[in-house]
Each structure stands twice: as structure tokens, then as C-alpha cells.
Short mmCIF file of C-alpha atoms in Angstrom, two decimals:
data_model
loop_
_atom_site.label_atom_id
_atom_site.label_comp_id
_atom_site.label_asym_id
_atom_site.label_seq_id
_atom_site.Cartn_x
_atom_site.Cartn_y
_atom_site.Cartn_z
CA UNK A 987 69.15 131.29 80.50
CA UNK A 988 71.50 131.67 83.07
CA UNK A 989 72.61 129.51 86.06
CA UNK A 990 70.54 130.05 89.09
CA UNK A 991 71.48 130.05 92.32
CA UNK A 992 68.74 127.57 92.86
CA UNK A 993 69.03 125.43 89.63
CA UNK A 994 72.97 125.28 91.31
CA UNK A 995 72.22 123.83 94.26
CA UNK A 996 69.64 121.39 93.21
CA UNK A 997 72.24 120.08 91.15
CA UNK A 998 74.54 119.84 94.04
CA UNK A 999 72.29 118.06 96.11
CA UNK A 1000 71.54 115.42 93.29
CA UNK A 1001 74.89 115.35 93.01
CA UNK A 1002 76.53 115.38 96.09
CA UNK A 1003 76.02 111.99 97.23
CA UNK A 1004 78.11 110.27 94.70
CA UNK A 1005 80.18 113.23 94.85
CA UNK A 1006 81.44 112.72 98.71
CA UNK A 1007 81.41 109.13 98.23
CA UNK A 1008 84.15 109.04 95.52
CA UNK A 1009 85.98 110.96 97.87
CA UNK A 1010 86.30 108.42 100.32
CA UNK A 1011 87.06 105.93 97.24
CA UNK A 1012 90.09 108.26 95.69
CA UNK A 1013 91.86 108.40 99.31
CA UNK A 1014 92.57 104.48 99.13
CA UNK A 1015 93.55 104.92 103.13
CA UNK A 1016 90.03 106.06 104.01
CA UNK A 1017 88.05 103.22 101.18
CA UNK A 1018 90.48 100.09 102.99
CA UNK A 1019 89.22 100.85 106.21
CA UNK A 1020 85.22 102.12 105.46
CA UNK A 1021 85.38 98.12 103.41
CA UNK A 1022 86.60 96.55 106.88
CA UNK A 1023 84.46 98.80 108.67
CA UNK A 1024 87.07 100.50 110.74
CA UNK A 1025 84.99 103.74 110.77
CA UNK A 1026 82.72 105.11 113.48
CA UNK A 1027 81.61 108.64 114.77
CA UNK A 1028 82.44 110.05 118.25
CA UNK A 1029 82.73 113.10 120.26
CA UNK A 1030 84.58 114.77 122.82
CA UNK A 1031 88.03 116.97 123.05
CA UNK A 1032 89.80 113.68 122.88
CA UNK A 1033 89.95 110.31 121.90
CA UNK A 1034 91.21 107.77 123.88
CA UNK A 1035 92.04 104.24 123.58
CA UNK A 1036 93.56 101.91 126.43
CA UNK A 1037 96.70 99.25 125.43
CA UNK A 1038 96.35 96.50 126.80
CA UNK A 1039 99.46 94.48 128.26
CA UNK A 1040 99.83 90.97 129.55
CA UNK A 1041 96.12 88.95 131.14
CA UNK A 1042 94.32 91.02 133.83
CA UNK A 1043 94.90 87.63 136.33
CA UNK A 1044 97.52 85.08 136.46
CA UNK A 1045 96.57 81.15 136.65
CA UNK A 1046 97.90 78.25 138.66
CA UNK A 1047 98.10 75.19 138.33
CA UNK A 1048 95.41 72.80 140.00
CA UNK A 1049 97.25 69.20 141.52
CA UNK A 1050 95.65 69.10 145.09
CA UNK A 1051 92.20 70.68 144.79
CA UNK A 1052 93.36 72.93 147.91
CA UNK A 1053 95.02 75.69 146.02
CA UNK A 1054 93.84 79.31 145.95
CA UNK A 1055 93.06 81.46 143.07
CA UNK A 1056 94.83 84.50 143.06
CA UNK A 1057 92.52 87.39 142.57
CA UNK A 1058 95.05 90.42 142.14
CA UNK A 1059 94.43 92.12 138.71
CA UNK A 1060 97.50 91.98 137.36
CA UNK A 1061 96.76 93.86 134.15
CA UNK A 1062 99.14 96.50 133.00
CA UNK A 1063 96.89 99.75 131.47
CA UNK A 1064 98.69 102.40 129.06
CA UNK A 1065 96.59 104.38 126.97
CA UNK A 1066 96.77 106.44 123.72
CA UNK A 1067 94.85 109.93 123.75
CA UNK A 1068 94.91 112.19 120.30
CA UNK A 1069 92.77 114.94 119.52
CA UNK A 1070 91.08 116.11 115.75
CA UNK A 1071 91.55 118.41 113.10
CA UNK A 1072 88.51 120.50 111.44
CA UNK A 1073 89.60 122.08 108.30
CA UNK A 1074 86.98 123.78 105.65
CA UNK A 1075 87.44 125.76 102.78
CA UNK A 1076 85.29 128.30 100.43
CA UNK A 1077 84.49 127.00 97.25
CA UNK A 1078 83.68 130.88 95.01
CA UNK A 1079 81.60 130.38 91.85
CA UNK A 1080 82.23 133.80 89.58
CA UNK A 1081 79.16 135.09 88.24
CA UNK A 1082 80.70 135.53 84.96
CA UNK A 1083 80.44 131.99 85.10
CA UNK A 1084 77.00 131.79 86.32
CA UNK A 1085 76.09 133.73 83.43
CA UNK A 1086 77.84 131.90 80.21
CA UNK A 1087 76.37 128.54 81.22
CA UNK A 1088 72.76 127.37 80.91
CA UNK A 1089 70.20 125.55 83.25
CA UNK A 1090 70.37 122.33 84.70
CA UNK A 1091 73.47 120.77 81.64
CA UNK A 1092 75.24 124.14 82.55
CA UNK A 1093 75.21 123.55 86.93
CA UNK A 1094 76.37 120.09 86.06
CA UNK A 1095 79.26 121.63 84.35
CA UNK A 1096 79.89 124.19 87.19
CA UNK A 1097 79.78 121.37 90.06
CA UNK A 1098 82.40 119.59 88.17
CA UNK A 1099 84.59 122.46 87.32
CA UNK A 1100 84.51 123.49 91.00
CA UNK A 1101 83.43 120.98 93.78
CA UNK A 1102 84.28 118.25 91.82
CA UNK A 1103 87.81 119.61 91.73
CA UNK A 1104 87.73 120.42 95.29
CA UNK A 1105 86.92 116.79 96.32
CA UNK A 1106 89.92 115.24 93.54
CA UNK A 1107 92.60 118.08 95.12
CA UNK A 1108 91.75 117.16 98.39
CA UNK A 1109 92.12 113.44 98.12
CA UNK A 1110 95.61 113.66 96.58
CA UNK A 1111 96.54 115.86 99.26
CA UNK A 1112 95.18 113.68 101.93
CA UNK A 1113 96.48 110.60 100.71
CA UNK A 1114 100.08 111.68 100.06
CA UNK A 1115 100.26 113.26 103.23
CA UNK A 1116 99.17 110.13 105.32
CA UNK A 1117 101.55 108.21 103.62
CA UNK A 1118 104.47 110.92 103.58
CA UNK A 1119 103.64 113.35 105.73
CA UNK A 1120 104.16 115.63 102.85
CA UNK A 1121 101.28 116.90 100.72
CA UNK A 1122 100.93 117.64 97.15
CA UNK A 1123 99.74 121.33 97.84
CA UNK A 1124 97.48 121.61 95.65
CA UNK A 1125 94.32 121.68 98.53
CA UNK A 1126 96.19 121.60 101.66
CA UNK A 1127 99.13 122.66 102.65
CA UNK A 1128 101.58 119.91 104.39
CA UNK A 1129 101.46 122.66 107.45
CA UNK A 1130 97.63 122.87 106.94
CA UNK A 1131 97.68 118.63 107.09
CA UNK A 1132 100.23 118.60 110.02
CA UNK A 1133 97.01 118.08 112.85
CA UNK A 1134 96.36 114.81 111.26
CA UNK A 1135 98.76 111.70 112.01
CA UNK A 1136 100.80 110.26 109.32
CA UNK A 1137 102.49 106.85 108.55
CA UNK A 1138 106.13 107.95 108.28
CA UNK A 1139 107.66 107.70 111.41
CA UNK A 1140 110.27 110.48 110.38
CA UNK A 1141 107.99 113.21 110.34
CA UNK A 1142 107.61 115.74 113.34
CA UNK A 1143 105.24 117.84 113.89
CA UNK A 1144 104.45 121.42 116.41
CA UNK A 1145 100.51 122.05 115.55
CA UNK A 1146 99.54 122.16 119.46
CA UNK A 1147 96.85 119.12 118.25
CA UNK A 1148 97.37 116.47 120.84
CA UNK A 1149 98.90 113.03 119.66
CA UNK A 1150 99.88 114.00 116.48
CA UNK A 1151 103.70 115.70 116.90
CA UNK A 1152 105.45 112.12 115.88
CA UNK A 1153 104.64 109.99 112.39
CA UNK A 1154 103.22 106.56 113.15
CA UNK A 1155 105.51 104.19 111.86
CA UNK A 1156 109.41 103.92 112.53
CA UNK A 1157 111.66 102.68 110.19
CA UNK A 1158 114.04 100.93 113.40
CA UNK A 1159 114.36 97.58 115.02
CA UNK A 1160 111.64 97.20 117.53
CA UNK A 1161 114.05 98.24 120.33
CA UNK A 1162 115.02 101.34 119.12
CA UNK A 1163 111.36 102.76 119.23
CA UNK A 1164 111.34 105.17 121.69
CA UNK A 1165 109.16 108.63 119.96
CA UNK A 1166 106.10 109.34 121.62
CA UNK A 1167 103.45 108.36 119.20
CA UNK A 1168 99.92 109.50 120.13
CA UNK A 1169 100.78 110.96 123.36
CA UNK A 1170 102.67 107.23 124.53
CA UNK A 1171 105.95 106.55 124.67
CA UNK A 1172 106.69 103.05 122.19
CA UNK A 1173 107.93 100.42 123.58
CA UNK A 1174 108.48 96.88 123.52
CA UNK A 1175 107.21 96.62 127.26
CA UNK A 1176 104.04 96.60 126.61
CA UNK A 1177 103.86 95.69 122.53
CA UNK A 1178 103.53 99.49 121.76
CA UNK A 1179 106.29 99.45 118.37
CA UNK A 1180 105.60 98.44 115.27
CA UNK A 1181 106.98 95.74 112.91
CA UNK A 1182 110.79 96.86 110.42
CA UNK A 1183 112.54 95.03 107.85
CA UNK A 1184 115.14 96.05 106.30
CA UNK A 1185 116.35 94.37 102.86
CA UNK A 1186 119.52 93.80 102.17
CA UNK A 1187 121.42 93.42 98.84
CA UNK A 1188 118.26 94.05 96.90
CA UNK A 1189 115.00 92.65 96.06
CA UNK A 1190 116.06 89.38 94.27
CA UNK A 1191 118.34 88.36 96.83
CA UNK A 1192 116.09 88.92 100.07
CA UNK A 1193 113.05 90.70 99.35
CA UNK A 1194 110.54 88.17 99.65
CA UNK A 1195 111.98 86.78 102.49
CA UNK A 1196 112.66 89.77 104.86
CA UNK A 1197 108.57 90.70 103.64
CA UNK A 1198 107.01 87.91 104.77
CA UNK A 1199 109.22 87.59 108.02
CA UNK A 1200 107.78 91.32 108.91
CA UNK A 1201 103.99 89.85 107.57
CA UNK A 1202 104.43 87.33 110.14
CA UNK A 1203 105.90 89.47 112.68
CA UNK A 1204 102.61 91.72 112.41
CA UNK A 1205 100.32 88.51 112.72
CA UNK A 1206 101.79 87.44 115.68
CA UNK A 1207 100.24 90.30 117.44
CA UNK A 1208 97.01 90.62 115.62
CA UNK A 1209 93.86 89.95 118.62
CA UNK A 1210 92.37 87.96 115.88
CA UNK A 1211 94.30 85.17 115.68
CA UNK A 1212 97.96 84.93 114.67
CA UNK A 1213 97.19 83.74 111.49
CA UNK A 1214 95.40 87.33 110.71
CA UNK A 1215 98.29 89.14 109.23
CA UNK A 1216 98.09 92.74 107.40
CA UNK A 1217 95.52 92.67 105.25
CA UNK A 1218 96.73 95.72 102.85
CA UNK A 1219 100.42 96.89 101.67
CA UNK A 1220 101.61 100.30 99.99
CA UNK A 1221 104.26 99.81 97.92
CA UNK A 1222 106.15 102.88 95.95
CA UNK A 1223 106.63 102.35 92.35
CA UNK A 1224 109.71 100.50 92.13
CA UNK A 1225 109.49 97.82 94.71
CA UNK A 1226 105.70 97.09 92.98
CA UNK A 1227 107.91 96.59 90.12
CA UNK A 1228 110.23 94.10 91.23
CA UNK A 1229 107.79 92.44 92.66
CA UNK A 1230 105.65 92.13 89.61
CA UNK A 1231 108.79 90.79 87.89
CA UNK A 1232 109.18 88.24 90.97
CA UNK A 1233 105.73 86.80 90.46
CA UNK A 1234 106.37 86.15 86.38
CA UNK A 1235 109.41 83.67 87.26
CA UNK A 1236 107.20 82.65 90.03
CA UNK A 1237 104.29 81.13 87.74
CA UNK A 1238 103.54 77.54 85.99
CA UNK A 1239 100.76 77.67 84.30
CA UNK A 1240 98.89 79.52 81.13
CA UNK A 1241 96.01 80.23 83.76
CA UNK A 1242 97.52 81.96 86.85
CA UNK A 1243 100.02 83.79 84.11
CA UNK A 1244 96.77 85.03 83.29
CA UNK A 1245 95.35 86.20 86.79
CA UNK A 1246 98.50 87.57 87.33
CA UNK A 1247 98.56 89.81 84.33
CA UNK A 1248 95.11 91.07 85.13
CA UNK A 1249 96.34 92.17 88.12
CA UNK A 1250 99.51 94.05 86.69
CA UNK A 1251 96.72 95.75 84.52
CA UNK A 1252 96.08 97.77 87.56
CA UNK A 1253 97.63 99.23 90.40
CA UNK A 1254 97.26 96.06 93.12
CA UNK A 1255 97.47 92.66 93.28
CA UNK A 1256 97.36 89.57 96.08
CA UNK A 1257 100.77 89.45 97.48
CA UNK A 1258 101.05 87.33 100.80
CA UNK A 1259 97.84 87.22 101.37
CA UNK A 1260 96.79 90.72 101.46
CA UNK A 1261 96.23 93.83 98.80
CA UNK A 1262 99.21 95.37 97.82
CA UNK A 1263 98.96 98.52 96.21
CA UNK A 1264 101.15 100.30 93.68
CA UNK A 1265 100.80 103.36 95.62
CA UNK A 1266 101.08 106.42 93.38
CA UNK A 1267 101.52 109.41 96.17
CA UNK A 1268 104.05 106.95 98.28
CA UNK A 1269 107.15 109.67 96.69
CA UNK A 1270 110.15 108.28 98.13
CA UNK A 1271 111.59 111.46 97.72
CA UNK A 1272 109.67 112.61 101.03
CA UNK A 1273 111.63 110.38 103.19
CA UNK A 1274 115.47 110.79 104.56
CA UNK A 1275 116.78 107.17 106.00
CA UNK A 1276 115.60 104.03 105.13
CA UNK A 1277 112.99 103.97 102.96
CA UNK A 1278 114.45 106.02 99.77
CA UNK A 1279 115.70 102.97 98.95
CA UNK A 1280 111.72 101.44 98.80
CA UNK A 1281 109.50 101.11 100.97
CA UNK A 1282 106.19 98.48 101.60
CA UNK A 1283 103.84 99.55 104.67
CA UNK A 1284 101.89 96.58 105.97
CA UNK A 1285 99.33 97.60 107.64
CA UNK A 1286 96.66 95.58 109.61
CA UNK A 1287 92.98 97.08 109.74
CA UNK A 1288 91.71 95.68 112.92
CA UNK A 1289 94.54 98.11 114.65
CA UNK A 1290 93.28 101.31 112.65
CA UNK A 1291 90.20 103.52 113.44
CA UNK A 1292 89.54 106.05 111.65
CA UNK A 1293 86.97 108.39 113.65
CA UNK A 1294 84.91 111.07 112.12
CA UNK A 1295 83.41 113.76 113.93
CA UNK A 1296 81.87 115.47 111.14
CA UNK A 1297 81.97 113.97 107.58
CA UNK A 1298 83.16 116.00 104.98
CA UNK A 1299 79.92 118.29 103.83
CA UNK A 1300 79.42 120.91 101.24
CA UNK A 1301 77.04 123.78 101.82
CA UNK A 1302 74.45 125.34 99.56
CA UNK A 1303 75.53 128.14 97.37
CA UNK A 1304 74.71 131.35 98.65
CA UNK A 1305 75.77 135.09 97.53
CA UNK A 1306 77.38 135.81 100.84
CA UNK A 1307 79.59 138.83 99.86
CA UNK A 1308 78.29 142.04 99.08
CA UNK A 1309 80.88 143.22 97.07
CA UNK A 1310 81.98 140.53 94.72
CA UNK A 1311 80.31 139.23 92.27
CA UNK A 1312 79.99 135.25 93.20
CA UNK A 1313 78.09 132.76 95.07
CA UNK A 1314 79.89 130.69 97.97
CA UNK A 1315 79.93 127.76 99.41
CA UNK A 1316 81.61 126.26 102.69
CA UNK A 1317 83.53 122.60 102.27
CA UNK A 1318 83.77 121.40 105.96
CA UNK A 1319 84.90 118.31 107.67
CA UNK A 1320 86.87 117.19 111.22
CA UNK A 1321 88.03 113.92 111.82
CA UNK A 1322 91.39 111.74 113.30
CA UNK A 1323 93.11 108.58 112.46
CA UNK A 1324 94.04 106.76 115.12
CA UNK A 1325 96.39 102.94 115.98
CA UNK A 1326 95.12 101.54 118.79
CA UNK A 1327 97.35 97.96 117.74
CA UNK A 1328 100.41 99.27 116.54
CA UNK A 1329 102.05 95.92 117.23
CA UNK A 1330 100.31 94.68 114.20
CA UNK A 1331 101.69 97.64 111.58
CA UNK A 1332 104.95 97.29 110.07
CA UNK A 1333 107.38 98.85 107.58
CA UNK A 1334 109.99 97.22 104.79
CA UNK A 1335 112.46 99.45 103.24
CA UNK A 1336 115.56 98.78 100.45
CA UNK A 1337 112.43 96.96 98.15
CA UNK A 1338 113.38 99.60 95.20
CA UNK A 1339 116.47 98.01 94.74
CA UNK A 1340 116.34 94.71 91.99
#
């Protein structure tokens, strides 16, 4: 017998669940910082985060016992304020479809061919367009995306959403920072710029070395202790690739020639201490300076937040329009990502290069 409308949405709720949370597993920005627990819910027309600069008191030195403590608060407060995007769509089952497929084997099909798409198309979108600032299309739109903040420093965008008309990360020397980022002006004044490297003469000859002087660059700033440095990297195809290369000459034995190869087998591997990712949507095709000659983010989660104010949710099914023949549902979500620490991000480009 047909699909009903109720046999359809008891399958969505039993399937849901997984459903959302593979979602936040296929957007590999979104899993890295749910697994170091960088996500939290909050309210309001803004969020706001204060930068701290310098110690709130200064200390003397004690030689006498007669000397006074100076109690002047001495700390230097800037602040970073951004608001958050809510974005939805409708998700239209035809009847016609309703009708060829049968009971509960048949919804399964229909959540997968519909929903389940929704969630994969959405995810692509997303996670190009944080690394980019350009989106696949095939969801959102990179106008539709442009309320969200993204990693490349290049992009600029007019949405009206507070905080969000510059890209994150700038592909400059720390000095040359000077975009307002999250309504804040960078600078090196008060640690607000993040970490660049820029190779030179290609991978082989100074890739290695110009990546780990950025990695410790980014630790130097990290509150945790400067031997906390980024605990993730996105790599584009071809720096991953003459990396991987690196790491054969690199090994001695039969055993970690083994480990490494497992890794290769995938799409990440250790690589100075943190996960580096062969990053499929990082297209360096997107970009217009620096990095279209490669290009490794190193990001630190401690200095992310990513702040939900409602988690992605799909509706029941309902037959909401009188005069077409399908059942509806709403796909409906508002969150921001936020860098309170951008002293701890950082950015290597010319890695594509052998």
C-alpha cells in the first residue's frame, strides 16, 4: 500500500537522529570542534567576546618590604561582537512518489532520496564555503552562505549580518593585518592577527620548515600553554601530496612505513603533532593571491566556538499546500562561528609546489 503521511514521519523520527548527527560528521569543521567540545548554545542579537591584552595589574619588585602595590587595572579590553544566520529550506515529497513506494521499506527509501540528500548537499556546501568562502551550490548559494564567517581572509562580504563582512584569516605578515574581522580592527597591538607563512621555492626546499615555524608561531599564543599548538590542519590536494611523499623519505623502519601507509589510505594523517586533513572542498581555484599556489590552515580549537542557537531540525511531513499534490517539510537551523584567539590560527601558502 502506499506511503502514509504517518508511516513517513515515523520513519523520520527513527531516523532522524543518526540522520542530523552525520551531518555534523560530513562538515569536518563542525565534527573537530563538537570532539574538543568547542560547541555551546546561546542567545541574544549578538555575541560577544572580550580580547584580552597584556595582565590586568603590573608587579614590582619586593627588596625593602616598604614598597607599595600598585592597584591601577592596567588591563587593555577590545572585544569581538558578530551576529547569526538562520537559514531553512522546504524539503517537497511528490505524491506520485508517495504512491509507487510501499510501507515502512518504501519511507526508508523516500527519507534517503530526499532528507538524506538535503543533509549530504548541505554539508558540502557548508564546508567549502567555510573554507573558501565559495560554495558548491548545490544547497546554498555562496550569497545565501555569505552571513556566516569564513576562513579565507580574501573574501568580503555586504549581508548587513554583523561581524561577518571580512574572511577570518589573512594570507599577510602579521603587520599588514589591518581588515576588520568580527567587527575589530586586527592588529598586532593587542595579539588580534593571525599566524602566515609563506613558502618559498617549493615544498622540498622549505616546506617543512616555514610549517612548523607558523605551528610554533600559533603555540606561542595558545592560553594553554605554549606548547599547545594547532591541533588540526586543512591541506588542499597537492600540498597533502607532497607531504605524503616527504614522510616516505622520512621513515626507517618496516613498522612506521606501515602506520604511515594506513594513514595515506585515508584522507588525514599526524603531521606536527596535529590532524592534517586532505581537505577535498579546500579548491584553490577560489582564492586570488597567495594561496593558489597551496595552502595549509592551522587552526587551534581552544580559539574557535562554534555557537548554535537552534540546531539544525527537520519538521514532520505535512500536506501544507492545497493545490499541489505533495507533503512538506521545513529544514531549519541558525547558528555562528566565531575566533575569540585568533592569535593562535594561522595560514601557509606556496605548499602545492614540489
Amino acid at each position: 500500500m502506499p506511503v502514509s503521511t504517518d508511516v513517513l514521519n515515523s520513519t523520520l523520527q527513527d531516523l532522524k537522529g543518526p540522520l542530523l548527527m552525520s551531518f555534523e560528521e560530513k562538515v569536518p569543521l563542525f565534527n573537530w570542534l563538537k570532539k574538543a567540545s568547542r560547541t555551546s548554545s546561546e542567545k541574544g542579537t549578538w555575541i560577544q567576546r572580550l580580547l584580552m591584552g597584556g595582565s590586568p595589574t603590573s608587579g614590582i619588585a619586593l627588596r625593602n618590604g616598604g614598597e607599595t602595590f600598585d592597584t591601577t587595572r592596567t588591563e587593555q579590553v577590545q572585544k569581538i561582537l558578530i551576529g547569526t544566520q538562520r537559514f531553512g529550506c522546504a524539503i517537497a515529497i511528490p505524491g506520485l512518489d508517495l504512491e509507487i513506494n510501499d510501507g515502512k521499506l518504501g519511507a526508508i527509501k523516500l527519507i534517503k532520496e530526499y532528507p538524506a540528500a538535503v543533509i549530504a548537499a548541505m554539508a558540502i556546501d557548508l564546508d567549502r564555503y567555510f573554507l573558501t568562502g565559495v560554495s558548491n551550490g548545490r544547497f546554498l548559494a555562496t550569497s545565501e552562505c555569505q552571513g556566516w564567517n569564513t576562513l579565507n581572509g580574501e573574501k568580503v562580504n555586504a549581508t548587513g549580518i554583523t561581524g561577518v563582512t571580512n574572511g577570518l584569516i589573512d594570507f599577510a605578515a602579521t603587520t599588514a593585518q589591518t581588515d576588520t574581522v568580527q567587527s575589530l580592527a586586527k592588529s598586532t597591538a593587542y595579539n588580534y592577527v593571525n599566524q602566515y607563512g609563506n613558502i618559498v621555492g617549493g615544498w622540498a626546499a622549505a616546506g617543512r620548515k616555514t610549517t612548523t615555524k607558523t605551528y610554533r608561531q600559533c603555540a606561542r599564543y595558545n592560553t594553554s600553554g605554549p606548547d599547545k599548538g594547532p591541533d588540526i590542519m586543512f591541506a588542499d590536494d597537492d600540498t597533502y601530496a607532497n607531504i605524503e611523499t616527504e614522510d616516505r623519505t622520512l621513515v626507517r623502519t618496516e613498522y612506521v612505513q606501515s602506520d604511515i601507509d594506513k594513514g595515506i589510505a585515508g584522507l588525514h594523517r599526524r603531521f606536527l603533532n596535529a590532524d592534517l586533513v586532505a581537505a577535498q572542498n579546500l579548491i584553490l581555484t577560489d582564492f586570488t593571491t597567495a594561496p593558489v599556489n597551496g595552502l595549509i590552515y592551522l587552526l587551534t580549537s581552544s580559539g574557535f566556538e562554534k555557537i548554535d542557537y537552534k540546531t539544525f531540525d527537520i519538521s514532520n511531513f505535512e500536506d501544507r499546500i492545497a493545490n499541489q499534490d505533495n507533503v512538506v517539510a521545513k529544514g531549519l537551523g541558525q547558528f555562528a562561528l566565531i575566533c575569540p584567539n585568533m592569535a593562535v590560527q594561522g595560514a601557509v601558502t606556496g605548499g602545492a609546489n614540489p
